[in-house]
Coordinates of C-alpha atoms in Angstrom, one line a residue:
M1 CA -48.5 131.7 -4.1
D2 CA -46.7 135.0 -4.2
T3 CA -42.9 134.7 -4.4
A4 CA -40.3 137.1 -3.0
Q5 CA -39.7 138.3 -6.6
D6 CA -43.4 139.1 -6.9
A7 CA -43.5 141.0 -3.7
E8 CA -40.4 143.1 -4.6
T9 CA -42.1 144.4 -7.8
N10 CA -43.8 147.0 -5.6
D11 CA -40.5 148.7 -4.9
S12 CA -38.8 148.2 -8.3
K13 CA -38.6 150.7 -11.1
P14 CA -40.8 150.2 -14.2
A15 CA -39.6 147.1 -16.0
W16 CA -42.0 146.8 -19.0
K17 CA -40.9 145.4 -22.3
A18 CA -42.3 144.3 -25.6
I19 CA -44.3 141.1 -25.2
P20 CA -46.3 138.6 -27.4
A21 CA -50.0 139.1 -28.1
I22 CA -51.2 136.4 -25.7
Q23 CA -49.3 138.0 -22.8
R24 CA -50.7 141.5 -23.7
R25 CA -54.2 140.1 -23.8
I26 CA -53.7 138.4 -20.3
L27 CA -52.5 141.7 -18.8
G28 CA -55.4 143.6 -20.3
V29 CA -57.9 141.1 -19.0
L30 CA -56.4 141.1 -15.5
V31 CA -56.6 144.9 -15.3
E32 CA -60.1 145.0 -16.8
K33 CA -61.5 142.4 -14.4
A34 CA -59.8 144.0 -11.3
K35 CA -61.5 147.3 -12.1
T36 CA -64.9 146.1 -13.4
T37 CA -65.6 142.9 -11.4
P38 CA -63.4 143.2 -8.3
D39 CA -65.4 140.5 -6.5
A40 CA -64.2 137.9 -9.0
Y41 CA -60.6 139.1 -8.9
P42 CA -57.9 137.6 -8.8
L43 CA -58.7 135.3 -11.7
S44 CA -58.2 131.5 -12.0
L45 CA -56.7 130.0 -15.1
N46 CA -60.1 129.2 -16.5
G47 CA -61.3 132.7 -15.8
L48 CA -58.3 134.1 -17.7
V49 CA -59.0 131.8 -20.7
T50 CA -62.6 133.0 -20.8
G51 CA -61.5 136.6 -20.6
C52 CA -58.9 136.2 -23.3
N53 CA -61.5 134.6 -25.7
Q54 CA -64.3 137.0 -24.8
K55 CA -66.1 138.3 -27.9
S56 CA -66.9 141.8 -26.6
N57 CA -64.3 144.5 -26.2
R58 CA -61.5 142.4 -27.8
D59 CA -59.6 143.0 -31.0
P60 CA -58.5 140.7 -32.6
Q61 CA -60.6 137.8 -31.4
M62 CA -58.6 134.9 -29.8
D63 CA -59.0 131.2 -29.3
A64 CA -56.5 130.8 -26.5
K65 CA -56.0 127.3 -25.0
P66 CA -55.4 126.8 -21.3
D67 CA -51.9 125.5 -22.0
D68 CA -51.1 128.7 -24.0
V69 CA -52.4 130.9 -21.2
E70 CA -50.5 129.0 -18.5
D71 CA -47.2 129.2 -20.4
A72 CA -47.8 133.0 -20.9
L73 CA -48.5 133.4 -17.2
D74 CA -45.2 131.7 -16.4
E75 CA -43.4 134.3 -18.6
L76 CA -45.3 137.2 -17.1
R77 CA -44.4 136.0 -13.6
N78 CA -40.8 135.8 -14.5
C79 CA -40.7 139.4 -15.6
G80 CA -42.7 140.6 -12.6
A81 CA -45.9 141.7 -14.3
V82 CA -48.1 139.0 -12.7
G83 CA -48.2 137.1 -9.4
E84 CA -49.9 133.8 -8.3
V85 CA -51.9 133.9 -5.2
Q86 CA -53.7 131.2 -3.1
G87 CA -57.2 132.0 -1.9
G88 CA -59.5 129.9 0.3
G89 CA -59.6 127.1 -2.2
R90 CA -56.9 125.0 -3.8
V91 CA -57.3 126.6 -7.3
A92 CA -54.4 129.0 -8.1
K93 CA -55.4 132.5 -9.0
Y94 CA -53.5 135.4 -10.6
R95 CA -53.2 139.1 -10.1
H96 CA -51.4 141.8 -12.0
Y97 CA -48.6 144.2 -10.9
M98 CA -49.2 146.5 -13.8
K99 CA -49.0 149.9 -12.0
E100 CA -45.5 149.0 -10.9
W101 CA -44.4 147.2 -14.0
L102 CA -45.5 150.1 -16.3
G103 CA -44.9 152.9 -13.8
V104 CA -48.4 154.4 -14.2
D105 CA -51.3 155.6 -12.1
G106 CA -54.8 154.3 -12.1
T107 CA -56.2 156.4 -15.0
E108 CA -53.1 155.7 -17.1
L109 CA -53.5 152.0 -16.4
A110 CA -57.1 152.1 -17.6
V111 CA -56.0 153.6 -20.9
M112 CA -53.2 151.1 -21.3
A113 CA -55.5 148.2 -20.5
E114 CA -57.9 149.3 -23.3
L115 CA -55.0 149.6 -25.8
L116 CA -53.8 146.1 -24.8
L117 CA -57.3 144.7 -25.2
R118 CA -58.1 146.3 -28.6
G119 CA -54.9 147.7 -30.0
S120 CA -54.8 150.8 -32.1
Q121 CA -57.8 153.1 -31.9
T122 CA -58.9 156.7 -32.1
V123 CA -58.6 158.9 -29.0
G124 CA -62.4 159.2 -29.0
E125 CA -62.9 155.5 -29.0
L126 CA -60.2 155.1 -26.3
R127 CA -61.8 157.7 -24.0
G128 CA -65.2 156.0 -24.3
R129 CA -63.8 152.6 -23.6
A130 CA -61.4 153.5 -20.8
A131 CA -64.1 155.5 -19.0
R132 CA -65.8 152.3 -18.0
M133 CA -62.7 151.6 -15.8
A134 CA -61.9 155.3 -14.9
S135 CA -65.2 157.2 -15.4
D136 CA -64.6 159.8 -12.7
S137 CA -61.2 160.8 -14.1
L138 CA -62.1 160.6 -17.8
P139 CA -65.4 162.6 -18.2
D140 CA -64.4 163.9 -21.7
L141 CA -61.7 164.1 -24.3
R142 CA -60.1 167.1 -22.7
A143 CA -59.4 165.0 -19.6
L144 CA -57.8 162.3 -21.7
E145 CA -55.2 164.7 -23.3
P146 CA -52.8 165.0 -20.3
V147 CA -53.1 161.3 -19.6
L148 CA -52.0 160.5 -23.2
Q149 CA -49.2 163.0 -22.9
N150 CA -47.9 161.4 -19.7
L151 CA -48.0 158.0 -21.4
R152 CA -46.1 159.4 -24.4
D153 CA -43.5 160.9 -22.0
K154 CA -43.0 157.4 -20.5
N155 CA -42.7 155.9 -24.1
L156 CA -45.7 153.7 -23.4
I157 CA -47.8 154.9 -26.4
Q158 CA -47.2 156.5 -29.7
D159 CA -49.4 158.4 -32.3
L160 CA -50.1 156.6 -35.6
T161 CA -51.7 159.6 -37.2
P162 CA -51.3 163.4 -36.7
A163 CA -53.0 165.3 -33.8
G164 CA -56.6 166.3 -34.5
R165 CA -60.0 164.8 -34.8
G166 CA -59.8 161.0 -35.4
Q167 CA -56.2 160.8 -34.2
V168 CA -55.1 157.2 -33.8
V169 CA -52.8 156.0 -30.9
T170 CA -51.5 152.6 -29.8
H171 CA -49.3 151.1 -27.1
N172 CA -45.6 150.4 -27.4
L173 CA -45.6 146.8 -26.2
Y174 CA -45.7 145.2 -29.7
L175 CA -42.8 143.0 -30.7
D176 CA -40.5 144.4 -33.4
R177 CA -41.9 142.0 -36.0
E178 CA -45.4 143.3 -35.5
W179 CA -44.8 147.0 -36.1
D180 CA -45.1 146.9 -39.9
K181 CA -48.6 145.4 -39.7
V182 CA -49.6 147.9 -36.9
R183 CA -48.5 150.9 -38.9
A184 CA -49.7 149.8 -42.4
P185 CA -53.3 151.1 -42.2
Y186 CA -52.0 154.5 -41.3
A187 CA -49.1 154.8 -43.8
G188 CA -50.6 158.0 -45.3
G189 CA -50.2 159.8 -42.0
T190 CA -47.1 160.9 -40.0
A191 CA -46.6 158.4 -37.2
A192 CA -44.5 159.4 -34.2
P193 CA -41.3 157.5 -33.7
S194 CA -41.1 154.8 -31.0
H195 CA -38.4 152.8 -29.3
S196 CA -38.8 150.0 -31.9
Q197 CA -39.0 152.2 -35.0
S198 CA -35.9 152.2 -37.2
P199 CA -34.6 155.7 -38.1
H200 CA -34.0 154.3 -41.6
S201 CA -37.5 153.2 -42.3
A202 CA -38.4 154.0 -45.9
P203 CA -41.3 156.4 -46.5
P204 CA -44.5 155.1 -48.1
P205 CA -44.2 155.0 -51.9
S206 CA -45.7 157.9 -53.8
R207 CA -48.9 157.3 -55.7
P208 CA -48.9 157.8 -59.5
A209 CA -50.9 160.6 -60.8
P210 CA -54.4 159.6 -62.0
A211 CA -54.9 159.1 -65.8
V212 CA -56.8 161.9 -67.7
P213 CA -60.2 160.5 -68.6
S214 CA -60.9 160.2 -72.3
Q215 CA -64.6 161.1 -72.0
P216 CA -65.9 164.6 -71.0
E217 CA -66.2 165.1 -67.3
V218 CA -69.6 165.3 -65.7
P219 CA -70.2 168.7 -64.2
P220 CA -70.7 168.9 -60.4
R221 CA -74.3 168.7 -59.2
S222 CA -73.9 171.2 -56.4
S223 CA -71.7 174.1 -55.4
S224 CA -70.3 172.1 -52.4
A225 CA -68.2 169.9 -54.6
P226 CA -65.3 172.3 -55.0
A227 CA -65.1 172.8 -51.2
N228 CA -64.7 169.0 -50.8
V229 CA -61.9 169.1 -53.3
Q230 CA -60.2 171.9 -51.6
A231 CA -60.4 170.3 -48.2
P232 CA -59.7 166.5 -48.5
G233 CA -58.5 166.4 -44.9
A234 CA -61.9 167.4 -43.6
L235 CA -63.5 164.7 -45.7
A236 CA -61.0 162.1 -44.4
E237 CA -61.7 163.1 -40.8
L238 CA -65.5 162.7 -41.4
Q239 CA -65.0 159.3 -43.0
Q240 CA -62.8 158.2 -40.1
E241 CA -65.4 159.4 -37.6
V242 CA -68.2 157.5 -39.3
Q243 CA -66.0 154.4 -39.3
S244 CA -65.3 154.9 -35.6
L245 CA -69.1 155.1 -34.9
R246 CA -69.7 152.0 -36.9
Q247 CA -67.1 150.1 -34.9
E248 CA -68.7 151.3 -31.6
V249 CA -72.1 150.1 -32.8
D250 CA -70.6 146.7 -33.7
R251 CA -69.1 146.6 -30.2
L252 CA -72.4 147.4 -28.5
K253 CA -74.2 144.7 -30.6
K254 CA -71.6 142.1 -29.5
E255 CA -72.1 143.1 -25.9
I256 CA -75.8 142.7 -26.2
E257 CA -75.4 139.3 -27.9
D258 CA -73.2 138.2 -25.0
I259 CA -75.7 139.4 -22.5
W260 CA -78.6 137.5 -24.2
S261 CA -76.4 134.4 -24.5
S262 CA -75.6 134.4 -20.8
I263 CA -79.3 134.9 -20.0
G264 CA -80.3 132.0 -22.3

């Protein structure tokens, strides 16, 4: 049942902090289910385990055990992010206090939930995914821009690549030991500093110049080749956009598979 500490979270200042992956997944699941399936919310322990291990809209995939989820819930209750409630039955259920814990509004919470569920992603992917929980307030990318800026101002997110098409963002709730792995795929870009980034972090090593080929070079087949050479940034953006589209197709395939599995 709700404790006095749980009830007081509504009046407290934002108290978020870096937390382990299982706790981030639980919070993302609670927000997601509260917004998309309110009739089934709050969630039981079994419901949370299923939500954490769900195949669609999750990255990375998890195989969380009930004991792991229960231990993580205890930690989240202690820090005021989650509360236990008693419904009509004897099974304990859990709700989140994420608006108060993070100090965000409903649209910002939808964006944070998607980052907690899937980690780093492009702003285009993030808009599409968060729209299922805040469709009215996120009709397009332009509507997402001020939301992201508010979250940056609150130090809840950071940019992993420069602004522009294909920009990648992530949340700031990772533990210190996780940041090297989070930033590694985007080492070629200029990531914005965060509360956990060391000011003495070494820059990525410079790449050696390519060796001169011993055989004659094959002449270009079309006049468009020099343009690609002169604008490698545009090519990189197109490649990143193609990759994003492929990831979205994979996500849709997984959701369809889940639907067919539930029907069967």
